[in-house]
Coordinates of C-alpha atoms in Angstrom, one line a residue:
Chain O
M7 CA 27.7 23.8 4.3
A8 CA 30.7 21.6 3.8
R9 CA 32.3 21.9 0.4
S10 CA 31.1 18.4 -0.6
A11 CA 27.5 19.4 -0.2
S12 CA 27.9 22.8 -1.7
L13 CA 26.2 23.6 -5.0
E14 CA 29.3 25.6 -5.9
Q15 CA 31.1 22.4 -6.5
S16 CA 28.4 20.5 -8.5
P17 CA 24.7 20.2 -8.9
W18 CA 25.3 16.5 -8.3
L19 CA 25.1 16.4 -4.5
P20 CA 26.5 13.7 -2.2
S21 CA 24.7 10.9 -0.5
F22 CA 25.4 9.5 3.0
G23 CA 25.5 6.5 5.2
W24 CA 26.5 5.5 8.7
W25 CA 30.2 5.0 9.4
P26 CA 30.2 2.6 12.3
H27 CA 33.2 1.9 14.4
P28 CA 35.3 -0.7 12.6
S29 CA 35.6 -2.9 15.7
E30 CA 31.9 -3.7 15.2
L31 CA 31.2 -3.7 11.5
G32 CA 33.3 -3.8 8.3
I33 CA 32.1 -1.5 5.6
S34 CA 32.2 -2.0 1.8
V35 CA 31.0 0.8 -0.4
I36 CA 29.7 -0.7 -3.7
L37 CA 29.9 1.7 -6.6
S38 CA 28.0 0.5 -9.6
S39 CA 27.6 2.4 -12.8
H40 CA 24.8 0.0 -13.7
H41 CA 22.9 1.3 -10.6
A42 CA 23.7 4.9 -11.4
S43 CA 22.5 4.9 -15.0
A44 CA 22.0 2.7 -18.0
E45 CA 22.6 5.6 -20.4
E46 CA 25.4 5.3 -23.0
G47 CA 28.4 7.5 -22.3
S48 CA 27.6 8.2 -18.6
Y49 CA 30.7 8.6 -16.4
Y50 CA 31.4 9.8 -12.9
D51 CA 34.1 10.9 -10.6
I52 CA 33.7 9.6 -7.1
V53 CA 35.1 10.7 -3.8
L54 CA 34.4 9.1 -0.4
R55 CA 34.7 11.1 2.8
G56 CA 34.3 10.5 6.5
Y57 CA 32.9 12.9 9.1
A58 CA 33.1 12.7 12.8
D59 CA 31.7 15.6 14.8
G60 CA 32.7 18.4 12.5
P61 CA 32.1 19.9 9.1
E62 CA 35.6 19.1 7.7
P63 CA 36.1 15.5 6.6
V64 CA 38.5 13.5 8.8
W65 CA 39.4 11.4 5.8
E66 CA 38.9 11.5 2.0
H67 CA 39.5 8.8 -0.5
E68 CA 39.4 9.6 -4.2
V69 CA 38.1 6.6 -6.1
G70 CA 38.5 8.3 -9.4
R71 CA 36.7 7.8 -12.7
L72 CA 33.8 5.3 -13.0
N73 CA 32.7 4.7 -16.6
R74 CA 29.5 3.1 -17.8
G75 CA 29.7 -0.7 -17.3
E76 CA 32.3 -0.5 -14.5
E77 CA 32.0 -1.4 -10.8
R78 CA 34.2 -0.7 -7.9
V79 CA 34.0 -2.0 -4.3
V80 CA 35.9 0.0 -1.6
A81 CA 36.5 -1.7 1.7
L82 CA 37.1 0.9 4.4
D83 CA 39.2 -1.7 6.3
G84 CA 41.9 -1.4 3.6
L85 CA 42.2 2.4 3.6
D86 CA 44.1 3.0 6.9
L87 CA 41.5 5.5 8.2
P88 CA 41.2 7.3 11.5
E89 CA 38.4 5.8 13.7
P90 CA 35.0 7.4 14.3
P91 CA 33.7 7.7 17.9
V92 CA 33.3 4.2 19.3
D93 CA 29.9 4.7 20.8
R94 CA 28.1 6.2 17.9
G95 CA 30.3 6.2 14.8
G96 CA 30.3 8.9 12.2
I97 CA 29.1 9.7 8.7
V98 CA 30.4 8.3 5.4
E99 CA 29.8 10.4 2.3
V100 CA 29.7 9.1 -1.2
H101 CA 30.0 11.9 -3.7
A102 CA 29.5 10.7 -7.2
I103 CA 29.7 13.6 -9.7
R104 CA 28.3 12.8 -13.1
H105 CA 30.0 14.6 -15.9
D106 CA 28.2 13.7 -19.1
R107 CA 25.1 15.7 -18.2
P108 CA 23.6 17.8 -15.4
P109 CA 20.7 16.5 -13.3
K110 CA 17.3 16.8 -15.0
A111 CA 16.1 18.9 -12.0
N112 CA 18.3 21.7 -10.8
V113 CA 20.1 19.4 -8.4
G114 CA 20.4 15.6 -8.1
F115 CA 22.3 12.8 -6.5
V116 CA 23.8 9.5 -7.5
G117 CA 23.2 7.0 -4.7
M118 CA 25.3 3.9 -4.2
W119 CA 25.3 1.0 -1.7
I120 CA 26.9 0.0 1.6
E121 CA 27.3 -3.5 2.8
A122 CA 28.2 -3.8 6.4
V123 CA 29.4 -7.2 7.8
G124 CA 29.5 -7.6 11.5
R125 CA 32.7 -8.8 13.1
A126 CA 30.5 -11.2 15.1
G127 CA 28.1 -11.9 12.2
G128 CA 25.1 -10.0 11.0
G129 CA 25.3 -6.6 9.4
Y130 CA 23.2 -4.9 6.8
L131 CA 22.8 -3.7 3.3
I132 CA 21.7 -0.1 2.8
P133 CA 21.6 2.4 -0.1
T134 CA 23.2 5.8 0.5
I135 CA 20.7 8.6 0.6
P136 CA 20.9 12.4 0.3
I137 CA 20.0 15.1 2.6
R138 CA 19.3 17.4 -0.4
G139 CA 18.7 16.8 -4.0
Q140 CA 16.2 14.0 -4.0
K141 CA 13.5 13.9 -6.6
K142 CA 10.7 12.9 -4.3
I143 CA 9.0 15.7 -2.4
V144 CA 8.5 15.1 1.3
Q145 CA 5.3 16.3 2.9
R146 CA 7.2 17.6 5.9
D147 CA 10.9 17.5 6.8
D148 CA 10.5 17.4 10.6
L149 CA 8.9 14.0 10.9
Q150 CA 9.9 10.5 9.8
V151 CA 8.4 7.2 11.1
I152 CA 9.7 3.8 11.8
P153 CA 7.0 1.1 11.7
G154 CA 7.8 -1.9 13.8
I155 CA 10.1 -1.0 16.5
V156 CA 10.7 -3.7 19.1
S157 CA 11.6 -3.3 22.8
S158 CA 11.3 -6.3 25.1
R159 CA 13.5 -8.8 26.9
E160 CA 13.9 -10.7 23.6
A161 CA 14.9 -7.8 21.4
E162 CA 15.8 -4.1 21.3
T163 CA 15.7 -1.4 18.6
E164 CA 18.8 0.7 18.0
I165 CA 18.4 4.1 16.4
V166 CA 21.1 5.9 14.4
L167 CA 20.5 9.5 13.4
L168 CA 22.8 11.2 11.0
N169 CA 23.0 15.0 10.9
P170 CA 25.0 15.8 7.7
I171 CA 24.6 19.6 7.9
E172 CA 26.5 22.4 9.5
T173 CA 23.7 23.1 12.1
S174 CA 22.9 21.3 15.3
T175 CA 19.6 19.5 15.1
E176 CA 17.2 18.9 17.9
A177 CA 15.4 15.5 17.9
R178 CA 12.8 13.7 19.9
L179 CA 11.6 10.1 19.7
V180 CA 7.9 9.3 20.2
A181 CA 7.1 5.6 20.7
S182 CA 3.6 4.4 20.0
S183 CA 2.0 1.1 21.0
A184 CA -0.1 -0.8 18.5
S185 CA -3.2 0.6 20.2
G186 CA -2.0 4.1 20.1
L187 CA -0.6 4.9 23.6
V188 CA 2.5 7.0 23.4
S189 CA 5.7 7.8 25.3
E190 CA 8.1 10.5 24.4
S191 CA 11.8 11.1 24.9
E192 CA 13.2 14.4 25.9
W193 CA 14.5 16.6 23.1
F194 CA 18.2 16.0 22.5
T195 CA 20.8 17.6 20.3
I196 CA 22.8 16.1 17.5
G197 CA 25.9 18.2 16.6
P198 CA 26.8 19.2 13.1
W199 CA 28.1 16.4 10.9
S200 CA 27.6 13.9 13.7
A201 CA 26.0 10.6 14.2
W202 CA 23.8 9.8 17.2
R203 CA 23.2 6.2 18.3
G204 CA 20.9 4.9 21.1
K205 CA 18.6 2.1 22.2
I206 CA 15.1 3.2 22.4
S207 CA 14.7 1.7 25.9
N208 CA 17.4 4.1 27.1
H209 CA 15.7 7.2 25.8
V210 CA 11.9 6.6 25.7
P211 CA 10.6 6.3 29.2
R212 CA 8.9 3.0 30.1
V213 CA 8.8 1.9 26.4
R214 CA 9.0 -1.8 27.3
Q215 CA 5.9 -1.5 29.4
L216 CA 4.2 0.6 26.7
L217 CA 4.8 -2.1 24.1
A218 CA 4.4 -5.2 26.3
Q219 CA 0.7 -5.8 25.6
D220 CA 1.5 -6.1 21.8
G221 CA 4.4 -8.5 22.1
G222 CA 6.9 -5.7 22.4
V223 CA 6.1 -4.3 18.9
G224 CA 5.0 -0.7 18.1
G225 CA 5.9 2.3 16.0
L226 CA 8.3 5.2 16.4
A227 CA 8.1 8.8 15.2
V228 CA 11.3 10.8 14.9
Y229 CA 10.7 14.6 15.2
S230 CA 13.5 16.9 14.4
S231 CA 14.2 20.6 14.0
H232 CA 15.9 20.0 10.6
K233 CA 15.7 17.0 8.4
L234 CA 17.7 14.1 9.7
L235 CA 18.7 10.7 8.2
P236 CA 17.3 8.2 10.6
Y237 CA 18.2 4.5 10.6
F238 CA 17.1 1.6 12.8
G239 CA 18.3 -1.9 13.5
F240 CA 17.7 -4.7 16.0
T241 CA 19.6 -6.8 18.5
R242 CA 18.7 -9.9 20.4
P243 CA 20.5 -10.5 23.7
G244 CA 24.1 -11.5 23.1
Q245 CA 23.7 -11.3 19.4
P246 CA 25.1 -8.8 16.9
L247 CA 23.3 -5.9 15.2
V248 CA 21.3 -7.2 12.3
C249 CA 19.6 -4.9 9.8
M250 CA 20.0 -1.1 9.6
D251 CA 17.2 0.2 7.5
H252 CA 16.2 3.8 6.9
S253 CA 13.0 5.3 8.3
A254 CA 10.0 6.3 6.2
P255 CA 9.7 9.9 5.2
L256 CA 6.1 11.3 4.7
F257 CA 6.1 12.0 1.0
A258 CA 3.9 14.6 -0.5
Chain N
M21 CA -4.0 -8.7 18.7
T22 CA -2.6 -11.4 16.6
Q23 CA -5.0 -14.1 18.0
S24 CA -8.0 -11.9 17.4
L25 CA -6.7 -11.2 13.9
I26 CA -6.2 -14.8 13.1
S27 CA -9.7 -15.5 14.1
R28 CA -10.9 -13.1 11.4
V29 CA -8.7 -14.6 8.7
R30 CA -10.6 -16.0 5.8
Q31 CA -8.9 -18.9 4.1
L32 CA -9.2 -19.2 0.4
G33 CA -8.0 -22.0 -1.7
R34 CA -9.1 -24.5 -4.3
R35 CA -12.8 -25.2 -3.9
D36 CA -15.5 -26.3 -6.2
G37 CA -18.8 -24.5 -6.5
A38 CA -20.6 -26.4 -3.8
E39 CA -17.8 -25.9 -1.3
R40 CA -17.7 -22.2 -2.1
A41 CA -21.4 -21.9 -1.6
A42 CA -21.1 -23.7 1.7
D43 CA -18.4 -21.3 2.6
A44 CA -20.3 -18.2 1.6
T45 CA -20.8 -16.9 5.1
Q46 CA -17.1 -17.2 5.8
A47 CA -15.6 -16.1 2.5
P48 CA -18.3 -14.2 0.7
Y49 CA -16.1 -12.1 -1.5
V50 CA -14.0 -13.4 -4.3
C51 CA -13.0 -9.8 -5.0
H52 CA -12.4 -8.0 -1.7
C53 CA -11.6 -4.6 -3.4
K54 CA -14.9 -4.4 -5.2
H55 CA -16.9 -6.5 -2.7
V56 CA -17.9 -9.0 -5.4
H57 CA -19.3 -12.3 -4.1
Y58 CA -18.6 -15.7 -5.5
A59 CA -22.2 -16.0 -6.3
D60 CA -22.1 -12.9 -8.5
V61 CA -19.3 -14.5 -10.5
D62 CA -21.1 -17.8 -10.7
K63 CA -24.1 -16.0 -12.0
A64 CA -22.1 -14.1 -14.6
I65 CA -20.6 -17.4 -15.8
R66 CA -24.0 -19.0 -16.0
K67 CA -25.1 -16.0 -18.1
G68 CA -22.3 -16.6 -20.5
A69 CA -19.1 -14.9 -19.3
R70 CA -16.3 -16.8 -20.8
S71 CA -13.2 -14.7 -20.1
M72 CA -11.7 -12.5 -17.5
A73 CA -12.8 -9.4 -19.4
D74 CA -16.4 -10.7 -19.4
I75 CA -16.3 -11.2 -15.7
Q76 CA -14.7 -7.8 -15.1
R77 CA -17.3 -6.1 -17.3
A78 CA -20.2 -8.0 -15.7
T79 CA -19.2 -7.8 -12.1
T80 CA -16.4 -5.2 -11.8
A81 CA -14.4 -8.0 -10.0
C82 CA -10.6 -7.8 -10.6
T83 CA -10.6 -4.2 -11.8
R84 CA -8.7 -2.7 -8.8
C85 CA -5.7 -4.7 -7.5
F86 CA -6.1 -7.8 -9.7
G87 CA -5.4 -9.9 -6.6
C88 CA -8.4 -12.2 -7.4
R89 CA -7.3 -13.0 -10.9
F90 CA -6.2 -16.5 -10.2
E91 CA -9.3 -17.3 -8.2
L92 CA -11.5 -16.0 -11.0
E93 CA -9.5 -18.0 -13.6
R94 CA -10.0 -21.1 -11.5
M95 CA -13.7 -20.5 -11.5
L96 CA -13.7 -20.2 -15.3
Q97 CA -11.5 -23.3 -15.6
D98 CA -14.0 -25.2 -13.4
A99 CA -16.9 -24.0 -15.5
Y100 CA -15.4 -24.5 -19.0
G101 CA -12.6 -27.1 -18.5
D102 CA -10.4 -27.3 -21.6
A103 CA -12.6 -24.9 -23.4
Y104 CA -11.3 -22.1 -21.3
H105 CA -8.2 -20.5 -22.7
R106 CA -6.2 -18.5 -20.3
Q107 CA -4.9 -15.1 -21.4
S108 CA -1.5 -14.0 -20.1
T109 CA -2.4 -10.3 -20.2
I110 CA -5.3 -8.7 -18.6
T111 CA -6.8 -5.7 -20.5
L112 CA -9.4 -3.8 -18.7
P113 CA -12.7 -3.6 -20.7
D114 CA -13.8 -0.2 -21.9
G115 CA -16.6 0.1 -19.3
V116 CA -14.3 -0.2 -16.3
R117 CA -11.1 1.3 -17.8
G118 CA -11.5 4.5 -15.7
T119 CA -11.1 2.6 -12.4
R120 CA -8.3 4.2 -10.4
L121 CA -5.7 1.7 -9.4
P122 CA -4.1 1.9 -5.9
R123 CA -0.5 0.9 -5.9
S124 CA -0.3 -2.5 -4.3
M125 CA 2.5 -3.1 -1.9
Y126 CA 4.5 -6.3 -1.9
M127 CA 6.6 -8.0 0.8
P128 CA 8.3 -11.4 0.9
V129 CA 7.1 -13.9 3.4
L130 CA 9.5 -16.5 4.8
A131 CA 7.6 -18.9 7.1
G132 CA 9.8 -22.0 7.6
F133 CA 11.6 -21.3 4.3
R134 CA 13.7 -24.3 3.3
G135 CA 13.2 -25.7 6.8
Y136 CA 14.8 -22.8 8.5
D137 CA 13.4 -21.3 11.7
V138 CA 12.2 -18.0 10.2
D139 CA 8.9 -16.2 10.5
T140 CA 7.6 -13.0 9.0
R141 CA 5.7 -10.1 10.6
V142 CA 4.1 -7.1 8.8
I143 CA 3.6 -3.8 10.5
V144 CA 1.4 -1.0 9.3
F145 CA 1.8 2.3 11.3
N146 CA -0.7 5.1 10.8
W147 CA 1.1 8.1 12.4
E148 CA -0.4 11.5 11.7
G149 CA -2.3 10.0 8.8
P150 CA -6.0 10.2 8.2
A151 CA -8.0 10.8 11.3
H152 CA -10.3 7.9 10.5
P153 CA -9.2 4.2 10.5
I154 CA -7.7 3.1 7.2
G155 CA -8.8 -0.3 6.0
F156 CA -6.5 -2.6 4.1
R157 CA -6.4 -6.1 2.8
A158 CA -3.4 -8.4 2.9
D159 CA -3.3 -11.3 0.4
L160 CA -0.9 -14.1 1.2
L161 CA 0.2 -15.5 -2.2
T162 CA 2.2 -18.5 -3.1
L163 CA 5.1 -18.0 -5.5
D164 CA 2.8 -19.0 -8.4
G165 CA 0.4 -16.2 -7.4
T166 CA -2.3 -18.4 -5.8
R167 CA -4.0 -16.6 -3.0
V168 CA -4.1 -18.8 0.1
Q169 CA -5.2 -16.3 2.7
A170 CA -6.9 -13.0 2.8
I171 CA -6.8 -10.7 5.8
E172 CA -9.0 -7.7 6.1
H173 CA -8.0 -5.2 8.8
S174 CA -7.9 -1.5 9.6
V175 CA -5.5 0.7 11.4
A176 CA -6.6 3.7 13.5
S177 CA -4.8 7.0 13.6
G178 CA -1.8 6.8 15.9
S179 CA -1.9 3.0 15.9
S180 CA -0.2 0.0 14.3
A181 CA -1.6 -3.1 12.7
I182 CA 0.6 -6.2 13.2
L183 CA 0.2 -9.3 11.1
D184 CA 2.2 -12.5 11.9
F185 CA 3.0 -15.1 9.3
R186 CA 4.6 -18.0 11.2
G187 CA 6.1 -21.2 9.9
D188 CA 3.7 -23.4 11.8
D189 CA 0.7 -21.4 10.4
A190 CA 1.2 -19.5 7.2
G191 CA 4.1 -21.8 6.3
S192 CA 1.7 -24.8 6.0
R193 CA 0.0 -23.0 3.2
L194 CA 3.1 -21.9 1.3
P195 CA 5.0 -24.5 -0.7
G196 CA 8.6 -24.3 0.5
G197 CA 7.7 -22.0 3.3
V198 CA 8.0 -18.9 1.0
G199 CA 5.5 -16.6 -0.5
V200 CA 4.5 -13.0 -0.8
V201 CA 2.1 -10.7 0.9
K202 CA 0.3 -8.2 -1.3
L203 CA -1.2 -5.3 0.6
I204 CA -3.9 -3.0 -0.7
L205 CA -5.0 0.1 1.1
E206 CA -8.5 1.3 0.8
T207 CA -7.2 4.8 0.1
E208 CA -4.9 6.4 -2.4
E209 CA -3.5 8.4 0.5
V210 CA -0.4 6.7 1.9
G211 CA 1.4 9.1 4.1
S212 CA 3.0 7.1 6.9
L213 CA 1.0 4.0 6.0
R214 CA 4.1 2.4 4.6
P215 CA 4.3 -1.1 5.8
Y216 CA 7.6 -2.6 7.0
F217 CA 8.2 -6.2 7.7
H218 CA 10.4 -8.2 10.0
L219 CA 12.1 -11.5 9.4
L220 CA 12.3 -13.2 12.8
T221 CA 14.6 -16.0 14.0
P222 CA 15.7 -16.9 17.5
T223 CA 18.8 -14.8 17.0
C224 CA 17.8 -11.9 14.9
I225 CA 15.2 -9.5 13.6
S226 CA 15.8 -8.0 10.2
S227 CA 13.5 -5.4 8.6
T228 CA 12.8 -3.3 5.6
H229 CA 9.8 -1.7 3.9
E230 CA 7.5 -2.9 1.2
K231 CA 7.9 -2.2 -2.5
K232 CA 5.0 -0.7 -4.4
G233 CA 3.7 -1.8 -7.7
P234 CA 3.6 0.7 -10.6
A235 CA 0.8 3.2 -10.9
D236 CA -0.2 1.6 -14.2
P237 CA 0.5 -2.1 -14.1
A238 CA -0.2 -2.5 -17.8
K239 CA 2.4 0.0 -19.0
L240 CA 6.0 -1.1 -19.4
K241 CA 8.4 1.7 -18.8
E242 CA 12.1 1.4 -19.4
R243 CA 14.2 2.4 -16.4
N244 CA 17.4 4.4 -17.0
Y245 CA 19.2 2.4 -14.4
H246 CA 19.6 -1.2 -13.2
W247 CA 18.4 -2.7 -10.0
I248 CA 21.4 -4.2 -8.3
F249 CA 22.1 -6.6 -5.5
P250 CA 25.4 -5.3 -4.1
I251 CA 28.1 -7.7 -2.8
G252 CA 30.8 -6.3 -0.5
K253 CA 34.4 -7.3 -0.3
G254 CA 35.5 -10.3 1.8
R255 CA 35.1 -14.0 1.5
R256 CA 32.0 -15.4 3.1
N257 CA 29.9 -18.5 3.5
D258 CA 26.5 -17.0 3.7
E259 CA 23.6 -17.5 1.3
A260 CA 22.2 -14.9 -1.0
Y261 CA 18.7 -14.9 -2.4
F262 CA 17.1 -12.5 -4.9
F263 CA 13.4 -12.4 -4.3
Y264 CA 11.1 -10.6 -6.7
T265 CA 7.5 -10.3 -7.7
N266 CA 6.2 -9.3 -11.1
T267 CA 4.1 -6.2 -10.4
Q268 CA 3.0 -5.6 -13.9
A269 CA 0.0 -7.1 -15.8
V270 CA 2.4 -8.1 -18.5
P271 CA 4.4 -11.4 -18.4
M272 CA 8.0 -10.8 -17.2
E273 CA 10.1 -12.8 -19.6
G274 CA 13.5 -12.6 -21.2
Q275 CA 15.1 -11.3 -18.0
R276 CA 18.3 -12.5 -16.5
L277 CA 20.5 -11.8 -13.5
V278 CA 24.1 -10.8 -14.3
W279 CA 26.9 -11.1 -11.7
Q280 CA 29.8 -8.8 -12.3
S281 CA 32.7 -8.9 -9.9
T282 CA 35.4 -6.2 -9.7
G283 CA 37.9 -8.9 -10.6
G284 CA 36.3 -9.3 -14.0
A285 CA 34.1 -12.4 -13.5
V286 CA 30.8 -12.1 -15.4
E287 CA 28.2 -14.8 -15.0
S288 CA 24.5 -14.7 -15.9
T289 CA 21.4 -16.8 -15.2
E290 CA 18.1 -16.8 -17.0
L291 CA 15.0 -16.0 -14.9
P292 CA 11.7 -17.9 -15.2
T293 CA 8.8 -16.2 -16.9
L294 CA 6.5 -14.7 -14.3
E295 CA 3.0 -13.5 -14.7
F296 CA 1.3 -10.8 -12.7
S297 CA 1.7 -11.2 -8.9
Q298 CA 3.9 -14.3 -9.4
S299 CA 7.2 -14.4 -7.6
A300 CA 10.6 -16.2 -7.5
C301 CA 13.3 -16.6 -5.0
I302 CA 16.6 -17.2 -6.7
P303 CA 19.5 -18.6 -4.7
L304 CA 22.4 -16.6 -6.1
H305 CA 25.0 -18.5 -4.1
E306 CA 24.0 -21.6 -6.0
R307 CA 23.9 -19.9 -9.4
F308 CA 27.1 -17.9 -9.3
E309 CA 30.3 -19.8 -8.4
T310 CA 32.4 -16.7 -7.7
L311 CA 29.8 -14.7 -5.8
N312 CA 31.3 -15.4 -2.4
A313 CA 35.0 -15.4 -3.5
G314 CA 35.7 -12.1 -1.8
E315 CA 36.1 -9.6 -4.6
G316 CA 32.8 -7.8 -4.4
G317 CA 30.7 -6.5 -7.2
A318 CA 27.0 -6.5 -8.0
V319 CA 24.2 -8.7 -9.4
R320 CA 22.0 -6.7 -11.7
L321 CA 18.6 -7.3 -13.2
D322 CA 18.9 -7.1 -17.0
P323 CA 17.5 -5.6 -19.1
P324 CA 16.2 -2.6 -17.1
L325 CA 12.7 -2.9 -18.4
H326 CA 10.2 -4.7 -16.2
A327 CA 9.0 -3.3 -12.8
V328 CA 9.3 -5.8 -10.0
A329 CA 9.1 -5.6 -6.2
G330 CA 12.5 -6.9 -5.4
F331 CA 14.3 -7.8 -2.3
M332 CA 17.8 -9.1 -1.4
L333 CA 18.3 -11.6 1.3
R334 CA 21.5 -12.7 2.9
H335 CA 21.5 -15.6 5.4
E336 CA 24.1 -17.1 7.7
P337 CA 22.5 -20.5 8.3
E338 CA 24.5 -21.6 11.4
A339 CA 23.9 -18.3 13.2
Q340 CA 20.3 -18.0 11.9
L341 CA 21.0 -14.4 10.9
W342 CA 19.1 -12.8 8.0
R343 CA 19.8 -9.5 6.4
V344 CA 17.1 -8.1 4.2
Q345 CA 16.9 -5.0 2.0
H346 CA 14.7 -3.8 -0.8
L347 CA 16.1 -3.1 -4.3

């Protein structure tokens, strides 16, 4: 476990988001004390880190103290950072450690927000989410679903899978038509502290034919050997990536 | 699938008693959750029901998701005219207070919003959920909470249900081409039955999932955090809309949006009073002069008291690109 995600450092665990290559998307990390807590006297120390195919961060940016009522916005463009892999990007970590009190459970996290603006337009808004420390209990950690994938000549679904743990994770994509027919990808491996990115038509056999009778729309299940952080977005031919939402865990 | 679904759609709107009776075979239920017919409510009114509570007690209508509230109030208004006094808060009568409330799910519907070429699609995916098909109802509501369409559907295990709300169809029923779809599952069990929706234009598809109403819509609970609409750094020309639905059976009033930039600008705007299942779509770029100046910051809903189903929308009009995310 990297030091940032270690309980030895703090019971306030980090949250994560995708770190896309800066040639495609410009990232702002929005740090809002209002979003973190409305409690008087709350304050935080915040560090941002970037990971690319390894457990040690390739960059680290200390934001410093955030007191109640304050907001900061950190544009990664302005930090003179190394670049993540161009084909899949990396992982950005937002580690907000609250000092005025511990989490109500044994561990917790303070999530923040990322706004990504495409160099060619588009982009997305997404909250950062944890791999450990969330309050909600998931029913199972080896399955998450994405209702409403699209694969046709008019649009394609892009999947991003983040693996912010020290262990390689096996994953498989199972596409399902509206009427319940399925097609499965092969199992593939995502390295420790790495991002994986792919179009479903490149990984799920004959998915366009599978979804054709329903206007190219269906569902996707993401199976994995460890919990992953899956995201999905869409592209139209010749258009930029728009939207990058998170998948739906099956909560208990 | 869409065509067959559309053929099953029941259209509900302003009708007098005779028209409703004539429509009885097509739209028999005023309350789809409890399967209460229009005729049952008419009968209750004839027997003296004068309030929502009377109708709830007499028929059990409007005791589950409250989606038929406005239709029932319209029936009372038709029957009693000015003598009917609307109540802003619904309180369940003692006899039906034990009814379990499913958590309704809300999603914005853009169908020709502001004349833009944008449609909405809702997807319900039942993956490794219950083995039997799960029924649900989707109510299409205008911003003022009027139900203009009710779709009953089910989704089998391993399958998806897909509902399209297009500008040339649903848009004709929604003033301004904007509304909300309220979805009620027939089961408390949700699992993977978490609807997502798409905003569709010729150049993009943008998606996020629904937002659930509270387990107890009548209970106001103070949150210990604010919902925010984050604004990144960089000057831009796009539009920003804050879309929200009051999911509580208590009027949402005295709320405001506060824009706070990292450069120190603070602006606020008052929000309209919304009753249960009513929505608003606030153009932030028109309310806050410095929103797109490039500094970044966040717009927060203040005070952090009322539960809403909230969504943030960003739009690049020339490129027809929308970005949507839930609060």
